Amino acid sequence: MQNNLERIGENINNALIRSGRKDEKVDLIAVTKTIDIETINKSLCLGITDIGENRVQELEEKISQLEEEINYHMIGHLQTNKVKYIYDKVKLIHSLDRKSLLKELDKRGKIGNKIINTLIQVNVAEEKTKFGLKVDDLIPFIEEILKYENIKVQGLMTIAPNTDNEKELRQVFSTMYKLKEKIEDRNYKNISIKYLSMGMTNDYEIAIEEGSNMVRIGSGIFGHRKY
Ligand SMILES: *Cc1c(COP(=O)(O)O)cnc(C)c1O
């Protein structure tokens, strides 16, 4: 694991240099789904500060068993009836993708007197198997979010298609970067695109070259998952 983390750190830095951003940084989220507590604790000793889970139940289990200073990220599809279990425990919800979830998050935020930090998930390639808004629906959705006082948009998230086709991947990531610029140009009150959460084990270097500043890496750190 230590070697993996060192190599990932170097790859991230090199990708930043290639993209002309050598003084910037990329947040590394260690994706810990299926990974046991002992292994996660080892990764924390090696400098991991942020972990991501894609299922609410597993996230809750990890939160109850790990140290408190960790930043938790909900990176998977979030059902409205499960919001109540995690909304006040995570740093960022990466999967805001529909109005019903927006309403539920805002409701919980009001009850708990909290601002909920979110990323909007975009399904750039419009894959049937993936969640997320279509590109054309993003701006109207953002304008809807402006009505909800307890929701703060901190950026955008995407999961690229599972392919080795570099050109296709670049296209997806650069579309996300253009969306970020488009939103910033509109100067919406209370919306800042601080994070572009994109890039996983197989595509994080390309994602960074195209402007990502938050990567979600699982198997690249922990090895192949055994389901
Ligand atoms: C599992 C998962 C990842 C990490 O995938 P790896 O290929 O293991 O790096 C990233 N993002 C999401 C949303 C995931 O579910």
Coordinates of N, CA, C and O and ligand atoms in Angstrom, one line a residue, residues 29 31 33 53-54 75-77 94 121 157-159 199-202 215-221 223 225 227, ligand 1:
I29 N -9.1 11.2 -2.4 CA -10.0 10.4 -1.6 C -9.8 8.9 -1.8 O -9.8 8.4 -2.9
V31 N -11.0 5.4 -1.7 CA -12.3 4.7 -1.8 C -12.2 3.4 -1.1 O -11.4 2.5 -1.5
K33 N -14.6 1.2 0.0 CA -15.7 0.2 -0.1 C -15.1 -1.2 -0.1 O -14.1 -1.5 -0.8
E53 N -17.1 6.3 0.4 CA -17.9 5.1 0.3 C -19.1 5.3 -0.6 O -19.6 6.4 -0.7
N54 N -19.5 4.2 -1.2 CA -20.7 4.4 -2.1 C -22.0 3.8 -1.6 O -23.0 4.0 -2.2
I75 N -19.9 9.0 -2.1 CA -19.7 9.1 -3.5 C -20.6 8.3 -4.4 O -20.6 8.4 -5.6
G76 N -21.5 7.5 -3.7 CA -22.4 6.7 -4.5 C -23.8 7.2 -4.5 O -24.2 8.2 -3.9
H77 N -24.7 6.6 -5.3 CA -26.1 6.9 -5.4 C -26.7 7.0 -4.0 O -26.5 6.1 -3.2
H94 N -21.2 13.7 -3.0 CA -20.8 13.8 -4.4 C -21.9 13.5 -5.4 O -21.7 13.6 -6.6
Q121 N -23.7 15.5 -9.5 CA -23.2 14.5 -10.4 C -23.7 14.6 -11.8 O -24.9 14.8 -12.0
M157 N -19.2 16.4 -10.0 CA -18.6 15.1 -10.0 C -19.0 14.3 -11.2 O -20.2 14.5 -11.7
T158 N -18.1 13.5 -11.8 CA -18.6 12.6 -12.8 C -17.8 11.2 -12.7 O -16.7 11.2 -12.1
I159 N -18.4 10.2 -13.2 CA -17.8 8.9 -13.3 C -17.7 8.7 -14.8 O -18.7 8.6 -15.5
G199 N -11.9 11.2 -11.8 CA -10.7 10.4 -11.9 C -10.7 9.3 -10.9 O -10.9 9.6 -9.7
M200 N -10.5 8.1 -11.4 CA -10.5 6.9 -10.5 C -9.2 6.2 -10.9 O -8.4 6.7 -11.7
T201 N -9.0 5.0 -10.4 CA -7.7 4.3 -10.6 C -7.3 4.3 -12.1 O -6.1 4.5 -12.3
N202 N -8.2 4.0 -13.0 CA -7.8 3.8 -14.4 C -7.7 5.1 -15.2 O -7.2 5.1 -16.3
V215 N -9.6 13.4 -6.8 CA -9.7 12.1 -7.4 C -10.1 11.1 -6.4 O -9.9 11.2 -5.2
R216 N -10.8 10.1 -6.8 CA -11.4 9.0 -6.0 C -10.8 7.7 -6.4 O -11.1 7.1 -7.4
I217 N -9.8 7.2 -5.5 CA -9.1 6.1 -5.9 C -9.2 4.9 -4.9 O -9.0 5.1 -3.7
G218 N -9.6 3.8 -5.4 CA -9.8 2.6 -4.6 C -8.8 1.5 -4.8 O -7.8 1.4 -4.1
S219 N -9.0 0.8 -5.9 CA -8.1 -0.4 -6.2 C -6.6 0.0 -6.4 O -5.7 -0.7 -6.1
G220 N -6.4 1.2 -6.9 CA -5.0 1.7 -7.1 C -4.3 1.8 -5.7 O -3.0 1.7 -5.7
I221 N -5.0 2.0 -4.6 CA -4.4 2.1 -3.3 C -4.4 0.7 -2.6 O -3.4 0.3 -2.1
G223 N -5.5 -2.4 -3.9 CA -5.5 -3.6 -4.7 C -6.9 -3.9 -5.1 O -7.8 -3.3 -4.7
R225 N -10.5 -5.2 -5.5 CA -11.5 -5.5 -4.5 C -12.0 -6.9 -4.6 O -12.2 -7.4 -5.7
Y227 N -15.2 -9.0 -4.0 CA -16.6 -8.8 -3.6 C -17.2 -10.2 -3.1 O -16.7 -11.2 -3.5
Ligands
LIG1 C1 -15.5 2.4 -6.5 C2 -15.6 3.8 -6.9 C3 -14.4 4.6 -7.1 C4 -13.0 4.0 -7.1 O1 -12.8 3.0 -8.1 P1 -11.4 2.4 -8.4 O2 -11.4 2.0 -9.8 O3 -11.2 1.3 -7.4 O4 -10.4 3.5 -8.2 C5 -14.5 5.9 -7.4 N1 -15.7 6.5 -7.5 C6 -16.9 5.9 -7.3 C7 -18.2 6.6 -7.3 C8 -16.8 4.5 -6.9 O5 -18.0 3.9 -6.7

